[in-house]
Coordinates of C-alpha atoms in Angstrom, one line a residue:
M240 CA 21.6 66.9 -37.3
F241 CA 19.7 69.9 -35.8
E242 CA 17.1 69.6 -38.7
L243 CA 16.0 66.1 -37.4
F244 CA 15.9 67.4 -33.8
I245 CA 13.6 70.3 -34.8
S246 CA 11.4 68.1 -36.9
K247 CA 10.9 65.8 -33.9
R248 CA 10.0 68.8 -31.8
Y249 CA 7.5 70.0 -34.4
L250 CA 6.0 66.5 -34.6
H251 CA 5.4 66.1 -30.9
S252 CA 4.7 69.6 -29.9
K253 CA 1.2 71.0 -29.6
H254 CA -0.2 72.9 -32.5
K255 CA -2.2 76.1 -32.5
I256 CA -4.4 74.4 -35.1
N257 CA -5.4 71.1 -33.4
F258 CA -6.6 69.7 -36.7
I259 CA -2.9 69.4 -37.8
S260 CA -2.3 66.9 -35.0
I261 CA -5.4 65.0 -35.8
I262 CA -4.5 64.7 -39.5
S263 CA -1.0 63.5 -38.6
I264 CA -2.5 60.7 -36.4
I265 CA -4.9 59.7 -39.1
S266 CA -2.0 59.6 -41.6
T267 CA 0.0 57.4 -39.4
I268 CA -3.0 55.0 -38.8
G269 CA -3.7 55.0 -42.5
I270 CA -0.2 54.1 -43.5
T271 CA -0.2 51.4 -40.8
I272 CA -3.4 49.8 -42.0
G273 CA -2.2 50.0 -45.7
V274 CA 1.2 48.4 -45.0
A275 CA -0.3 45.7 -42.8
A276 CA -3.0 44.9 -45.4
L277 CA -0.4 44.7 -48.2
I278 CA 1.9 42.4 -46.2
I279 CA -1.0 40.0 -45.3
V280 CA -2.6 40.0 -48.8
M281 CA 0.7 39.5 -50.6
S282 CA 1.6 36.7 -48.3
V283 CA -1.7 35.0 -48.9
F284 CA -1.3 35.3 -52.7
N285 CA 2.2 33.8 -52.3
G286 CA 0.8 31.0 -50.2
F287 CA -1.8 30.1 -52.9
G288 CA 0.7 30.5 -55.6
S289 CA 3.2 28.2 -53.9
L290 CA 0.4 25.6 -53.3
V291 CA -0.7 25.6 -56.9
K292 CA 2.9 25.4 -58.1
S293 CA 3.7 22.5 -55.7
I294 CA 0.7 20.6 -56.9
L295 CA 1.5 21.1 -60.6
I296 CA 5.2 20.5 -60.3
N297 CA 4.6 17.4 -58.2
F298 CA 2.9 15.9 -61.2
D299 CA 4.4 17.7 -64.2
P300 CA 8.0 17.1 -65.5
H301 CA 10.3 20.1 -65.4
V302 CA 10.9 19.8 -69.1
T303 CA 8.9 17.9 -71.8
I304 CA 10.1 17.0 -75.3
H305 CA 7.0 16.2 -77.4
S306 CA 7.1 15.1 -80.9
V307 CA 4.7 16.6 -83.5
N308 CA 4.3 13.1 -85.0
S309 CA 6.4 10.5 -83.2
L310 CA 10.1 9.8 -82.5
D311 CA 11.6 6.8 -84.3
E312 CA 14.5 4.6 -83.0
N313 CA 17.2 6.8 -84.4
Q314 CA 15.8 10.0 -83.0
R315 CA 15.2 8.3 -79.6
S316 CA 18.8 7.1 -79.6
D317 CA 20.1 10.6 -80.3
I318 CA 18.0 12.3 -77.6
T319 CA 18.6 9.6 -75.0
E320 CA 22.4 9.9 -75.5
W321 CA 22.3 13.7 -75.2
L322 CA 20.2 13.7 -72.1
K323 CA 22.4 11.1 -70.4
N324 CA 25.4 13.4 -71.0
N325 CA 23.6 16.6 -69.8
N326 CA 24.7 17.6 -66.3
N327 CA 21.4 19.3 -65.4
T328 CA 19.3 16.2 -66.1
E329 CA 18.4 14.0 -63.0
T330 CA 16.0 11.5 -64.7
F331 CA 14.1 11.2 -67.9
Y332 CA 11.4 8.8 -69.2
A333 CA 10.0 8.0 -72.6
F334 CA 6.2 8.1 -73.1
A335 CA 3.6 7.5 -75.7
E336 CA 0.2 9.2 -75.7
G337 CA -3.0 9.6 -77.7
K338 CA -6.8 9.8 -77.4
V339 CA -8.7 6.7 -76.5
V340 CA -12.2 5.7 -75.5
L341 CA -12.7 3.9 -72.2
Q342 CA -15.7 1.6 -71.8
N343 CA -17.2 -0.2 -68.8
G344 CA -20.7 -1.5 -69.5
R345 CA -22.7 1.4 -70.8
N346 CA -20.3 4.0 -69.4
Y347 CA -17.9 5.7 -71.9
Q348 CA -15.2 8.3 -71.5
V349 CA -12.8 10.0 -74.0
V350 CA -9.4 10.5 -72.3
T351 CA -5.7 10.7 -73.1
L352 CA -3.9 7.4 -72.7
K353 CA -0.3 7.8 -71.6
G354 CA 2.1 4.9 -71.9
I355 CA 4.9 5.0 -69.3
T356 CA 8.0 2.8 -68.8
E357 CA 8.6 0.4 -66.0
Q358 CA 11.2 2.8 -64.5
D359 CA 8.4 5.3 -63.9
S360 CA 7.3 3.2 -60.9
S361 CA 10.5 4.1 -59.1
R362 CA 10.2 7.8 -59.4
K363 CA 9.0 9.8 -56.3
W364 CA 6.9 12.3 -58.3
G365 CA 3.9 12.1 -60.4
I366 CA 1.4 9.3 -60.1
K367 CA 3.3 7.4 -57.3
S368 CA 2.8 10.3 -54.9
S369 CA -0.9 10.5 -55.8
L370 CA -1.8 6.8 -55.6
L371 CA -4.9 6.1 -53.4
Q372 CA -5.5 2.4 -54.1
G373 CA -3.8 -0.5 -55.8
D374 CA -0.3 -0.7 -57.2
I375 CA 1.7 1.6 -59.6
N376 CA 3.5 -1.5 -61.0
L377 CA 2.1 -1.9 -64.6
D378 CA 4.5 -4.6 -65.7
S379 CA 3.0 -7.3 -67.9
K380 CA 4.7 -10.4 -69.2
S381 CA 3.2 -10.5 -72.6
I382 CA 1.6 -8.3 -75.1
N383 CA -1.3 -10.8 -75.3
E384 CA -1.9 -10.6 -71.5
A385 CA -4.4 -8.2 -70.2
S386 CA -2.4 -5.0 -69.5
K387 CA -2.9 -2.9 -66.4
I388 CA -4.1 0.6 -66.3
L389 CA -4.2 3.5 -63.8
L390 CA -7.3 5.7 -63.5
S391 CA -8.1 8.7 -61.4
Q392 CA -10.6 8.5 -58.7
R393 CA -13.0 10.8 -60.7
M394 CA -12.6 8.6 -63.8
A395 CA -13.2 5.4 -61.8
M396 CA -16.4 6.9 -60.5
R397 CA -17.6 7.9 -63.9
L398 CA -16.9 4.4 -65.3
S399 CA -18.3 2.7 -62.2
C400 CA -15.2 0.6 -61.7
S401 CA -12.6 -0.2 -59.1
V402 CA -9.2 -1.9 -58.6
G403 CA -9.3 -5.4 -60.2
D404 CA -12.1 -4.6 -62.7
S405 CA -11.6 -4.9 -66.4
I406 CA -12.4 -2.1 -68.9
T407 CA -12.3 -1.8 -72.7
V408 CA -9.9 0.7 -74.3
S409 CA -10.3 1.7 -78.0
S410 CA -8.2 4.0 -80.1
F411 CA -10.1 7.2 -80.8
D412 CA -8.4 7.8 -84.2
N413 CA -9.3 4.2 -85.1
L414 CA -12.9 4.7 -84.3
Q415 CA -13.0 7.8 -86.4
R416 CA -11.6 5.8 -89.3
L417 CA -14.3 3.1 -88.8
A418 CA -16.9 5.8 -89.3
I419 CA -15.6 6.2 -92.9
D420 CA -14.1 2.8 -93.7
F421 CA -16.2 -0.1 -92.4
T422 CA -13.5 -2.6 -93.5
A423 CA -11.0 -1.2 -90.9
I424 CA -10.1 -3.4 -88.0
P425 CA -10.9 -1.7 -84.6
Q426 CA -8.0 -1.5 -82.2
T427 CA -9.5 -2.6 -78.9
R428 CA -8.0 -4.1 -75.8
I429 CA -9.0 -5.2 -72.4
F430 CA -7.2 -3.6 -69.5
E431 CA -7.2 -4.4 -65.8
V432 CA -7.5 -1.5 -63.4
A433 CA -4.3 -1.7 -61.3
G434 CA -4.7 1.4 -59.2
V435 CA -6.6 4.6 -58.5
F436 CA -5.0 8.0 -58.0
S437 CA -6.0 11.6 -57.2
T438 CA -3.8 14.6 -58.2
D439 CA -6.0 17.3 -56.5
N440 CA -6.1 18.7 -60.0
P441 CA -9.5 18.1 -61.8
D442 CA -7.9 18.8 -65.2
Y443 CA -5.5 15.9 -64.9
D444 CA -7.9 13.6 -63.2
I445 CA -10.4 13.7 -66.0
Q446 CA -7.9 13.9 -68.8
Y447 CA -5.2 11.2 -68.2
V448 CA -5.0 7.5 -67.7
Y449 CA -1.8 5.4 -67.6
C450 CA -0.7 2.1 -69.0
P451 CA 2.6 0.3 -69.9
L452 CA 4.5 1.9 -72.8
F453 CA 4.3 -1.1 -75.1
A454 CA 0.5 -1.4 -74.6
A455 CA 0.0 2.3 -75.5
Q456 CA 2.2 1.9 -78.6
N457 CA 0.2 -1.1 -79.6
I458 CA -3.3 0.4 -79.3
L459 CA -2.2 3.7 -80.8
E460 CA -0.5 1.9 -83.7
M461 CA 2.8 3.5 -83.0
N462 CA 5.0 0.4 -83.4
T463 CA 8.2 1.2 -81.4
N464 CA 7.9 4.9 -81.8
I465 CA 7.2 7.2 -78.8
S466 CA 5.6 10.6 -78.3
G467 CA 8.4 12.2 -76.4
Y468 CA 10.3 12.4 -73.1
E469 CA 9.5 13.7 -69.6
I470 CA 12.6 15.2 -67.9
R471 CA 13.3 15.9 -64.3
L472 CA 16.2 18.3 -63.3
F473 CA 18.3 18.6 -60.2
H474 CA 17.3 22.3 -60.1
I475 CA 14.0 23.5 -61.5
D476 CA 15.4 26.9 -62.2
D477 CA 17.5 25.4 -65.0
S478 CA 14.4 24.5 -67.0
D479 CA 14.6 27.4 -69.4
N480 CA 18.3 26.9 -70.0
L481 CA 17.7 23.2 -70.8
K482 CA 14.9 24.1 -73.1
E483 CA 17.2 26.5 -75.1
E484 CA 20.0 23.9 -75.2
I485 CA 17.6 21.2 -76.5
T486 CA 16.1 23.5 -79.1
A487 CA 19.6 24.6 -80.3
H488 CA 21.0 21.1 -80.4
F489 CA 18.1 19.4 -82.1
K490 CA 17.3 21.8 -84.9
T491 CA 14.1 20.2 -86.2
S492 CA 10.5 21.1 -86.5
N493 CA 9.5 17.6 -85.4
I494 CA 9.9 18.3 -81.7
D495 CA 8.4 20.8 -79.3
V496 CA 10.1 21.6 -76.0
S497 CA 8.2 23.0 -73.1
T498 CA 9.0 23.8 -69.5
W499 CA 6.7 23.3 -66.4
Y500 CA 5.9 27.0 -66.7
D501 CA 4.9 26.7 -70.4
L502 CA 2.4 23.9 -69.6
H503 CA 0.3 26.3 -67.4
K504 CA 1.5 29.7 -68.7
D505 CA -2.0 31.2 -68.7
L506 CA -2.7 30.1 -65.1
Y507 CA 0.6 31.6 -63.8
N508 CA 0.1 34.8 -65.8
V509 CA -3.4 35.2 -64.3
M510 CA -2.1 34.6 -60.8
L511 CA 0.7 37.2 -61.4
I512 CA -1.9 39.8 -62.7
E513 CA -4.1 39.2 -59.7
R514 CA -1.2 39.7 -57.3
W515 CA -0.1 43.0 -58.9
S516 CA -3.7 44.2 -59.1
A517 CA -4.1 43.6 -55.3
F518 CA -0.8 45.4 -54.7
L519 CA -1.8 48.5 -56.6
L520 CA -5.3 48.6 -55.1
L521 CA -4.1 48.3 -51.6
S522 CA -1.4 50.9 -52.3
L523 CA -4.2 53.4 -52.7
I524 CA -4.8 53.2 -48.9
I525 CA -1.2 54.3 -48.4
S526 CA -1.6 57.0 -51.1
V527 CA -4.6 58.5 -49.4
A528 CA -2.7 58.5 -46.1
T529 CA 0.2 60.3 -47.7
F530 CA -2.1 63.0 -49.1
N531 CA -3.1 63.6 -45.5
I532 CA 0.6 64.1 -44.7
L533 CA 0.8 66.7 -47.5
G534 CA -2.2 68.5 -46.0
S535 CA -0.9 68.5 -42.4
L536 CA 2.6 69.6 -43.4
T537 CA 1.1 72.4 -45.6
M538 CA -0.9 73.7 -42.6
S539 CA 2.2 73.2 -40.4
V540 CA 4.2 75.4 -42.7
I541 CA 1.6 78.2 -42.5
E542 CA 1.6 77.9 -38.7
K543 CA 5.4 77.9 -38.4
R544 CA 6.0 80.9 -40.7
R545 CA 7.4 83.0 -37.8
D546 CA 9.7 80.1 -36.7
I547 CA 11.0 79.8 -40.3
G548 CA 11.7 83.5 -40.4
I549 CA 13.6 83.4 -37.1
L550 CA 15.7 80.4 -38.2
R551 CA 16.5 82.1 -41.5
S552 CA 17.5 85.3 -39.7
M553 CA 19.9 83.2 -37.6
G554 CA 21.7 82.0 -40.7
V555 CA 19.9 78.6 -41.3
K556 CA 20.2 77.7 -45.0
V557 CA 17.2 77.1 -47.3
N558 CA 18.2 73.4 -47.6
S559 CA 18.0 73.0 -43.8
I560 CA 14.5 74.4 -43.8
I561 CA 13.5 71.9 -46.5
K562 CA 15.1 69.1 -44.5
I563 CA 13.2 70.0 -41.3
F564 CA 9.7 69.6 -42.9
M565 CA 10.9 66.7 -45.0
F566 CA 12.0 64.9 -41.9
E567 CA 8.7 65.7 -40.2
G568 CA 6.7 64.0 -43.0
I569 CA 9.1 61.1 -43.4
L570 CA 9.0 60.5 -39.6
I571 CA 5.2 60.0 -39.9
G572 CA 5.8 57.6 -42.8
V573 CA 8.5 55.7 -40.9
I574 CA 6.3 55.2 -37.8
G575 CA 3.3 54.1 -39.8
T576 CA 5.4 51.8 -42.0
A577 CA 7.1 50.2 -39.0
L578 CA 3.9 49.6 -37.2
G579 CA 2.3 48.2 -40.3
L580 CA 5.2 45.8 -40.9
I581 CA 5.1 44.6 -37.3
I582 CA 1.3 44.0 -37.4
G583 CA 1.4 42.4 -40.9
V584 CA 4.3 40.0 -40.1
F585 CA 2.8 39.1 -36.7
V586 CA -0.6 38.2 -38.3
C587 CA 1.2 36.1 -40.9
Y588 CA 3.2 34.4 -38.2
L589 CA 0.1 33.5 -36.2
Q590 CA -1.5 32.0 -39.4
I591 CA 1.6 30.0 -40.2
E592 CA 2.1 28.7 -36.7
F593 CA -1.4 28.4 -35.3
K594 CA -3.6 28.3 -38.4
F595 CA -6.3 30.5 -36.7
Y596 CA -8.0 30.9 -40.1
A597 CA -8.8 27.2 -40.7
L598 CA -10.5 25.6 -43.7
D599 CA -12.6 22.4 -43.9
P600 CA -10.3 19.6 -45.2
G601 CA -13.4 17.8 -46.4
K602 CA -14.1 20.6 -48.9
Y603 CA -10.5 21.8 -49.6
I604 CA -7.2 20.1 -50.1
I605 CA -5.7 22.2 -47.3
D606 CA -6.6 22.6 -43.7
A607 CA -5.9 26.4 -43.4
M608 CA -5.4 29.5 -45.4
P609 CA -1.9 29.2 -46.9
V610 CA 0.6 32.0 -46.1
D611 CA 4.1 32.5 -47.5
L612 CA 5.9 35.5 -46.0
Q613 CA 8.7 36.6 -48.3
L614 CA 11.4 39.2 -47.5
A615 CA 11.1 40.7 -51.0
D616 CA 7.5 41.6 -50.3
I617 CA 8.3 43.2 -47.0
L618 CA 11.1 45.3 -48.6
S619 CA 9.0 46.3 -51.6
V620 CA 6.0 47.4 -49.4
A621 CA 8.2 49.3 -47.1
F622 CA 10.0 51.0 -50.0
A623 CA 6.6 51.9 -51.7
S624 CA 5.3 53.4 -48.4
L625 CA 8.4 55.5 -47.7
F626 CA 8.6 56.6 -51.3
L627 CA 5.0 57.9 -51.3
T628 CA 5.7 59.6 -48.0
F629 CA 8.8 61.3 -49.4
I630 CA 6.8 62.5 -52.5
A631 CA 4.0 63.9 -50.2
S632 CA 6.5 65.7 -48.0
L633 CA 8.4 67.4 -50.9
Y634 CA 5.9 70.1 -51.8
P635 CA 5.2 71.5 -48.3
A636 CA 9.0 71.4 -47.6
K637 CA 9.8 73.4 -50.7
R638 CA 7.0 75.8 -49.9
A639 CA 8.5 76.4 -46.5
A640 CA 11.8 77.3 -48.1
K641 CA 10.1 80.0 -50.2
V642 CA 8.7 81.8 -47.1
N643 CA 9.9 85.5 -47.2
L644 CA 12.1 86.2 -44.2
I645 CA 10.9 89.8 -43.4
D646 CA 7.2 89.0 -44.0
S647 CA 7.4 85.9 -41.9
I648 CA 8.8 87.8 -38.9
K649 CA 6.2 90.5 -39.3
Y650 CA 3.5 87.9 -39.6
E651 CA 2.9 87.9 -35.9

């Protein structure tokens, strides 16, 4: 294509107006900086997003069935049978939960007590992966025997207790009834601290404590009823599909089905908004650079009016004139984008492999700035950069095509 050949010559040749070359260089540098910054920042956002997601998913079930009141034996049987026959379900566990008051001496804390089954101790996610001290095995031989309980490290510090200590657990609803009816019998039990865990999530650490299912049912006065089921899938991407299937099959207002995303929807939405805000703000750097391309090409058209006239007199079509100046602008964009991609990817690679931007593990749960380089980000940044360059090159190229043939030859 002779248009590309001429545009290359125009790009590398000396200009009568030196300012044109300077603006072209500034445009290339601006696009390079903008693209590199976008790649690095987007990768850092991806890294933090993946870190938060991994922490939450490591502890949260993929899908949760929660009863508005409680599930009786018949409802439990129906749901259990359906989940067993579902091909997407890997494991599922029944749980019972409710508000309780923990007491150790003069220390009190209001938390959510979650009763879990013995099978929970065999799962490789949740509390087991976060255990710091003690044992996750909460099995007790008798309902009269002191049941075992799991506390977070934060909660253990607030209650001034450790593994092996005994604490008092009282039903919060029962205590509220006592304030009205003094004849009510308080539901209080002694629990032995079996283990201490840390999820790296303060919300969980100060909100939940764990005990055997039957002990939670007893203190919460649920008899044999449960609060719901926690479900783990073979593939997390099937969460929404399973939610729809459960909702469609069990058409009742008694249960609420939520996915891992629903549990922290606000957090994920905020992270998404921050990510796109950073993308739009840093895209302004590329936009400013492309405006420089518009300026340099416009001056180049003025400078090359005589050349345009000569080419037109030789029979070169208007579309070819447009292509010449379009290619000149796009070449600047391609060079800047390519350099920016190389720099951005290289910086991300250095951080991933060598962790040159380190963090203090004593203050943070990670030892370095997390970076997650994704192909989709690279392609989207490259496309955005080239698209803006294309738009900036369009006006000067069309202006070049409108140059009058006779006037342009007479120009000099």
